[in-house]
Coordinates of C-alpha atoms in Angstrom, one line a residue:
Chain A
M1 CA 7.5 -134.5 -64.4
T2 CA 9.8 -136.8 -66.1
D3 CA 9.6 -137.4 -69.9
S4 CA 11.7 -140.1 -71.5
R5 CA 12.6 -137.8 -74.3
V6 CA 14.2 -135.3 -71.8
N7 CA 17.7 -136.4 -70.9
L8 CA 18.3 -135.0 -67.5
R9 CA 21.8 -136.6 -67.2
Q10 CA 22.8 -136.2 -63.6
P11 CA 20.0 -134.2 -62.2
W12 CA 21.7 -133.2 -59.1
L13 CA 24.7 -131.9 -61.0
A14 CA 22.4 -130.1 -63.5
A15 CA 20.5 -128.5 -60.6
L16 CA 23.8 -127.4 -59.0
L17 CA 25.0 -125.9 -62.3
A18 CA 21.7 -124.2 -62.8
F19 CA 22.0 -122.7 -59.4
L20 CA 25.6 -121.4 -60.1
L21 CA 24.7 -119.8 -63.3
P22 CA 21.2 -119.5 -64.9
G23 CA 21.0 -121.8 -67.9
L24 CA 24.2 -123.6 -67.2
G25 CA 22.5 -126.8 -65.9
H26 CA 20.3 -127.0 -69.0
W27 CA 23.3 -126.4 -71.3
Y28 CA 25.0 -129.4 -69.6
Q29 CA 21.9 -131.4 -70.3
G30 CA 21.9 -130.4 -74.0
R31 CA 18.7 -128.4 -73.6
R32 CA 20.1 -125.4 -75.4
F33 CA 17.0 -123.4 -76.2
K34 CA 15.9 -123.5 -72.5
A35 CA 19.5 -122.7 -71.4
A36 CA 19.4 -119.6 -73.6
V37 CA 16.0 -118.6 -72.4
F38 CA 17.0 -119.0 -68.7
S39 CA 20.4 -117.4 -68.9
A40 CA 19.2 -114.4 -71.0
G41 CA 15.9 -113.9 -69.1
I42 CA 17.2 -114.3 -65.6
L43 CA 20.5 -112.6 -66.0
I44 CA 18.9 -109.6 -67.9
L45 CA 16.4 -109.2 -65.0
F46 CA 19.1 -109.4 -62.4
G47 CA 21.5 -107.1 -64.3
W48 CA 18.6 -104.6 -65.0
G49 CA 17.9 -104.5 -61.3
Q50 CA 21.5 -103.9 -60.4
V51 CA 21.7 -101.0 -63.0
L52 CA 18.5 -99.4 -61.8
G53 CA 19.8 -99.7 -58.2
E54 CA 23.1 -98.2 -59.1
G55 CA 24.8 -101.4 -58.1
Q56 CA 23.4 -101.3 -54.6
A57 CA 20.2 -103.3 -54.9
T58 CA 21.8 -106.5 -53.7
Y59 CA 23.4 -106.8 -50.2
S60 CA 23.3 -109.6 -47.7
R61 CA 23.2 -107.6 -44.4
L62 CA 21.9 -104.2 -43.2
V63 CA 23.4 -102.2 -40.5
L64 CA 20.6 -100.6 -38.4
R65 CA 21.9 -97.2 -37.5
T66 CA 20.6 -96.1 -34.1
S67 CA 22.9 -93.2 -33.3
A68 CA 24.5 -90.3 -35.1
D69 CA 27.9 -92.1 -35.0
S70 CA 28.7 -93.5 -38.4
P71 CA 29.2 -97.3 -38.3
Q72 CA 31.9 -96.6 -40.9
F73 CA 34.1 -95.4 -38.0
S74 CA 33.8 -98.8 -36.2
A75 CA 36.7 -101.0 -36.5
Q76 CA 34.7 -103.9 -35.0
P77 CA 32.0 -105.3 -37.3
P78 CA 28.8 -103.2 -36.7
V79 CA 25.8 -105.0 -35.6
S80 CA 23.8 -105.9 -38.6
K81 CA 20.8 -108.0 -39.6
T82 CA 20.1 -110.3 -42.5
S83 CA 18.5 -108.7 -45.6
Y84 CA 15.6 -111.1 -46.4
G85 CA 15.5 -110.0 -49.9
F86 CA 18.9 -111.5 -50.4
W87 CA 17.5 -114.9 -49.7
A88 CA 15.8 -114.5 -53.1
Q89 CA 18.6 -112.7 -54.8
V90 CA 21.2 -115.4 -53.9
L91 CA 19.2 -117.9 -56.0
V92 CA 20.6 -116.2 -59.1
G93 CA 24.0 -117.9 -58.1
L94 CA 27.4 -116.5 -59.0
P95 CA 26.2 -113.1 -59.9
A96 CA 25.0 -112.6 -56.3
F97 CA 27.9 -114.3 -54.6
P98 CA 30.1 -111.1 -54.3
A99 CA 27.6 -110.1 -51.6
L100 CA 28.7 -113.1 -49.6
L101 CA 32.4 -112.4 -50.1
Q102 CA 31.8 -108.7 -49.2
E103 CA 29.9 -109.8 -46.0
A104 CA 33.0 -111.9 -45.0
R105 CA 35.3 -109.0 -45.6
F106 CA 32.8 -106.7 -43.8
N107 CA 32.8 -108.9 -40.7
A108 CA 36.6 -108.9 -40.4
I109 CA 38.1 -106.3 -37.9
D110 CA 38.9 -103.4 -40.1
K111 CA 42.4 -102.1 -39.4
S112 CA 42.1 -99.4 -41.9
V113 CA 39.6 -97.4 -39.7
G114 CA 41.5 -94.2 -38.8
F115 CA 44.6 -95.5 -40.4
L116 CA 46.2 -94.3 -43.6
D117 CA 48.5 -96.8 -45.3
S118 CA 49.3 -94.8 -48.4
E119 CA 48.7 -91.6 -50.1
I120 CA 45.1 -90.8 -51.2
R121 CA 43.8 -88.4 -53.8
S122 CA 40.1 -88.1 -54.2
D123 CA 37.3 -85.8 -54.7
F124 CA 35.8 -84.5 -51.4
V125 CA 32.3 -83.6 -50.6
G126 CA 31.5 -82.3 -47.2
A127 CA 31.7 -79.3 -44.9
L128 CA 34.3 -77.1 -43.3
I129 CA 33.5 -76.8 -39.6
E130 CA 34.9 -73.8 -37.7
T131 CA 34.6 -73.8 -33.9
T132 CA 33.5 -70.3 -32.7
R133 CA 32.3 -69.0 -29.4
Q134 CA 28.7 -69.1 -30.8
G135 CA 29.2 -72.8 -31.8
D136 CA 30.1 -74.7 -34.8
L137 CA 29.9 -72.9 -38.1
R138 CA 29.4 -75.3 -41.1
T139 CA 30.3 -74.3 -44.6
P140 CA 29.6 -76.7 -47.5
V141 CA 32.8 -77.6 -49.3
T142 CA 33.6 -79.6 -52.4
G143 CA 37.1 -80.1 -53.9
T144 CA 40.0 -82.3 -54.2
L145 CA 41.7 -83.9 -51.3
Q146 CA 45.3 -85.1 -51.1
L147 CA 46.5 -86.9 -47.9
S148 CA 49.6 -88.8 -47.1
P149 CA 50.6 -90.7 -43.9
T150 CA 53.4 -89.0 -41.9
R151 CA 55.3 -92.4 -41.9
P152 CA 56.0 -94.3 -45.0
E153 CA 54.6 -97.5 -43.7
G154 CA 51.4 -95.8 -42.8
S155 CA 50.1 -94.0 -39.7
R156 CA 47.1 -92.5 -37.9
T157 CA 48.5 -89.0 -38.3
V158 CA 48.4 -87.4 -41.9
Q159 CA 49.4 -84.4 -43.8
G160 CA 48.0 -82.9 -46.9
E161 CA 45.6 -80.4 -48.3
L162 CA 42.2 -79.8 -49.6
K163 CA 41.7 -77.6 -52.7
A164 CA 38.2 -76.4 -52.7
G165 CA 36.2 -74.2 -55.1
T166 CA 34.9 -70.9 -54.0
V167 CA 31.6 -69.2 -54.9
D168 CA 33.4 -66.8 -57.3
G169 CA 35.0 -69.7 -59.3
G170 CA 38.4 -69.5 -57.6
T171 CA 40.2 -72.1 -55.6
V172 CA 41.2 -72.0 -51.9
S173 CA 43.6 -74.5 -50.2
Y174 CA 43.3 -75.8 -46.7
R175 CA 46.3 -77.4 -45.0
L176 CA 45.3 -80.6 -43.2
G177 CA 47.2 -82.5 -40.4
G178 CA 46.9 -84.5 -37.3
E179 CA 44.9 -87.7 -36.6
I180 CA 42.6 -88.8 -39.3
Q181 CA 39.2 -90.4 -39.0
L182 CA 38.7 -92.6 -42.0
G183 CA 35.8 -94.9 -42.5
R184 CA 35.9 -98.6 -43.0
A185 CA 37.5 -99.8 -46.3
V186 CA 34.6 -102.2 -47.1
F187 CA 31.1 -100.7 -46.8
G188 CA 28.1 -100.6 -49.0
S189 CA 28.5 -96.9 -50.0
P190 CA 30.6 -95.5 -52.8
R191 CA 31.4 -92.7 -50.5
R192 CA 33.9 -93.2 -47.5
S193 CA 33.6 -91.0 -44.4
I194 CA 36.6 -88.9 -43.5
E195 CA 37.4 -86.3 -40.9
C196 CA 40.6 -84.3 -40.5
R197 CA 41.7 -81.2 -38.7
L198 CA 43.1 -78.0 -40.3
V199 CA 46.6 -76.8 -39.5
D200 CA 48.6 -73.7 -40.2
E201 CA 51.9 -73.5 -42.0
A202 CA 53.8 -74.3 -38.9
G203 CA 51.7 -77.3 -38.3
N204 CA 49.7 -75.8 -35.3
F205 CA 46.0 -77.0 -35.1
L206 CA 43.4 -74.4 -36.0
S207 CA 40.0 -74.5 -34.4
A208 CA 38.5 -76.0 -37.7
R209 CA 38.1 -79.4 -39.3
I210 CA 36.7 -80.9 -42.4
E211 CA 33.9 -83.7 -42.3
G212 CA 32.7 -85.4 -45.4
T213 CA 33.3 -88.2 -47.8
I214 CA 35.8 -89.3 -50.4
S215 CA 35.5 -91.9 -53.2
R216 CA 35.5 -95.6 -52.1
G217 CA 36.8 -98.2 -54.6
F218 CA 34.3 -100.1 -56.6
F219 CA 35.4 -103.5 -55.2
N220 CA 35.1 -102.2 -51.7
W221 CA 31.4 -101.1 -52.0
Y222 CA 29.8 -103.2 -54.6
M223 CA 27.3 -105.6 -52.9
A224 CA 28.8 -104.9 -49.4
P225 CA 26.6 -104.6 -46.4
L226 CA 25.2 -101.0 -46.0
D227 CA 23.5 -99.1 -43.2
S228 CA 20.1 -97.7 -42.9
M229 CA 21.3 -94.1 -43.6
E230 CA 22.8 -95.3 -46.9
L231 CA 19.5 -97.0 -47.7
D232 CA 17.6 -93.7 -46.9
R233 CA 20.0 -91.9 -49.2
L234 CA 19.3 -94.3 -52.0
H235 CA 15.5 -94.1 -51.6
G236 CA 15.9 -90.3 -51.5
S237 CA 17.9 -90.1 -54.7
L238 CA 16.4 -92.9 -56.6
S239 CA 12.9 -92.9 -55.1
R240 CA 10.8 -95.9 -56.3
Q241 CA 13.4 -96.7 -58.9
Y242 CA 15.3 -98.3 -56.1
D243 CA 12.3 -100.4 -55.0
V244 CA 11.8 -101.5 -58.5
A245 CA 15.4 -102.4 -58.8
A246 CA 15.2 -104.6 -55.6
V247 CA 12.0 -106.3 -56.8
L248 CA 13.6 -107.2 -60.2
T249 CA 16.6 -108.9 -58.5
W250 CA 14.2 -110.8 -56.3
I251 CA 12.1 -111.9 -59.2
A252 CA 15.3 -113.0 -61.1
G253 CA 16.3 -115.2 -58.1
L254 CA 12.8 -116.8 -57.8
L255 CA 12.5 -117.4 -61.5
N256 CA 15.9 -119.2 -61.2
L257 CA 14.5 -121.4 -58.4
M258 CA 12.0 -122.7 -61.0
A259 CA 14.8 -123.2 -63.6
I260 CA 16.7 -125.2 -61.0
W261 CA 13.7 -127.4 -60.4
D262 CA 13.4 -127.9 -64.1
A263 CA 17.0 -129.0 -64.4
A264 CA 16.5 -131.5 -61.7
Q265 CA 12.9 -132.8 -62.5
G266 CA 12.2 -131.8 -66.1
P267 CA 9.3 -129.7 -67.4
A268 CA 6.4 -129.5 -64.8
Y269 CA 3.5 -130.0 -67.4
G270 CA 5.2 -132.3 -69.9
Y271 CA 7.0 -132.2 -73.2
G272 CA 4.4 -129.9 -74.8
D273 CA 3.1 -132.2 -77.6
E274 CA 0.8 -134.3 -75.6
D275 CA -2.4 -133.0 -77.1
R276 CA -0.9 -133.4 -80.6
G277 CA 0.5 -136.8 -79.8
E278 CA -2.9 -138.0 -78.7
G279 CA -4.6 -136.8 -81.9
E280 CA -2.0 -138.5 -84.0
G281 CA -2.0 -141.6 -81.9
S282 CA 1.8 -141.5 -81.3
G283 CA 2.7 -142.0 -77.7
S284 CA 5.2 -139.9 -75.8
G285 CA 7.0 -140.6 -72.5
G286 CA 5.3 -138.0 -70.5
G287 CA 2.1 -138.5 -72.3
G288 CA -1.4 -137.7 -71.2
S289 CA -4.4 -136.1 -72.6
G290 CA -4.2 -132.4 -73.1
G291 CA -6.7 -129.5 -73.3
G292 CA -5.8 -126.0 -74.1
D293 CA -2.7 -124.0 -73.3
G294 CA -1.2 -123.5 -69.8
D295 CA -2.9 -124.6 -66.6
A296 CA -5.5 -126.5 -68.4
D297 CA -2.8 -128.7 -69.9
A298 CA -1.2 -129.1 -66.5
A299 CA -4.4 -130.3 -64.9
S300 CA -5.1 -132.9 -67.6
V301 CA -1.4 -134.0 -67.8
K302 CA -1.2 -134.5 -64.1
A303 CA -4.4 -136.3 -64.0
Chain B
M1 CA 0.4 -92.5 -68.4
D2 CA 3.6 -93.2 -66.6
L3 CA 6.3 -94.1 -69.0
S4 CA 7.7 -96.8 -66.7
L5 CA 4.5 -98.8 -67.4
I6 CA 5.8 -99.4 -70.8
T7 CA 9.6 -99.4 -70.2
Q8 CA 9.4 -101.5 -67.2
A9 CA 6.1 -103.5 -66.9
L10 CA 6.1 -104.8 -70.4
P11 CA 9.6 -106.3 -70.6
L12 CA 9.4 -107.6 -67.1
T13 CA 6.0 -109.3 -67.9
A14 CA 7.6 -110.7 -71.2
I15 CA 10.6 -112.2 -69.3
V16 CA 8.5 -113.6 -66.5
C17 CA 6.1 -115.3 -68.9
L18 CA 8.8 -116.7 -71.1
V19 CA 10.9 -118.1 -68.2
Y20 CA 7.8 -119.5 -66.4
C21 CA 6.5 -121.2 -69.6
A22 CA 10.0 -122.7 -70.2
T23 CA 9.8 -124.4 -67.0
R24 CA 6.4 -125.8 -67.8
F25 CA 7.2 -127.4 -71.3
E26 CA 10.1 -128.7 -73.2
M27 CA 9.2 -127.9 -76.9
P28 CA 10.3 -124.4 -78.0
E29 CA 7.2 -123.9 -80.1
K30 CA 5.0 -124.8 -77.2
I31 CA 7.0 -122.6 -74.8
L32 CA 6.9 -119.6 -77.1
R33 CA 3.1 -120.1 -77.8
S34 CA 2.0 -120.5 -74.2
A35 CA 4.4 -117.6 -73.1
L36 CA 2.6 -115.4 -75.8
V37 CA -0.8 -116.4 -74.5
M38 CA 0.2 -115.8 -70.9
F39 CA 1.7 -112.4 -71.7
G40 CA -1.4 -111.3 -73.5
K41 CA -3.6 -112.5 -70.6
T42 CA -1.3 -110.8 -68.0
I43 CA -1.3 -107.5 -69.9
L44 CA -5.0 -107.6 -70.3
F45 CA -5.4 -108.2 -66.7
L46 CA -3.0 -105.4 -65.7
G47 CA -4.6 -103.1 -68.2
C48 CA -8.1 -103.7 -66.7
A49 CA -6.8 -103.3 -63.2
W50 CA -5.1 -100.0 -64.2
L51 CA -8.3 -98.7 -65.8
L52 CA -10.3 -99.7 -62.7
L53 CA -7.9 -97.9 -60.4
L54 CA -7.9 -94.9 -62.8
W55 CA -11.7 -94.8 -62.6
V56 CA -11.8 -95.3 -58.9
S57 CA -9.3 -92.6 -58.2
G58 CA -10.7 -90.2 -60.8

């Protein structure tokens, strides 16, 4: 409802600003108390959800993984569906916009799949797979990986080594070479898939390879589209904390929808002193008879 | 009692009540007063619901 004491200035501009950043529209209108309440309340809720969800509670698209092949190894944009929760999250405005930017980056053809453009040094978590007559023998391996392309401008073939820890506390080195399988640069997981073969000192291929993950840069995974396997991993490691995180970000967005409405239309029930004003006989722009708090006030003011 | 009931439910309820009431009224005193009343009612309702579920499942 519109109260003459509330200066909405340009309501459409205030609504736009309120959408871009919670509280900004009210600040523009000079409603500083409400600006503080909206910005603090909504941004705390959204940030709280992001922290609980380890930065992965907000994403605009979900890749439905239907086979064992990792969508990280697909240069073409994997088939994905909209995350319905994002429709609520995006109402928070700028804090959720990185998800849209990441979606655009995600939907581009990724030339970095299976291509190493510069040297990488990262921690590695995965397995050493030795091919034997009885089949593949998998041994869990963690360590430090160093790989560089065979050509300075970048290439699909690499050389490097994996220094892995052993059970007795020692370190063992594996020489790596040949073509690399490297996951997409932009993907909603802090871990980037990698596969590489083992070679001997002369550069001959051994019947073994490593499969695992290395670190992915923050700006390449934060709010980026993720796949159902990553979602399963999050639910597995965070349990219901991840669900709480998602709900908090949804609530933050939906609360900002009410704040946007307030910036455009003014407070829904009135200025707030209608019952006092009637008692004192002083009129107010949004006047009306008031009852008690809350909904009772609303009903009477609207009447 | 699950600790998350206090660490998560109470702050969440407080923020929701405050932001909701801020969209209903303009006066800071009215906003704070109505948010406090709404917070109390909500916690009372949630507490009753929790006790009911505890009794049913016990």
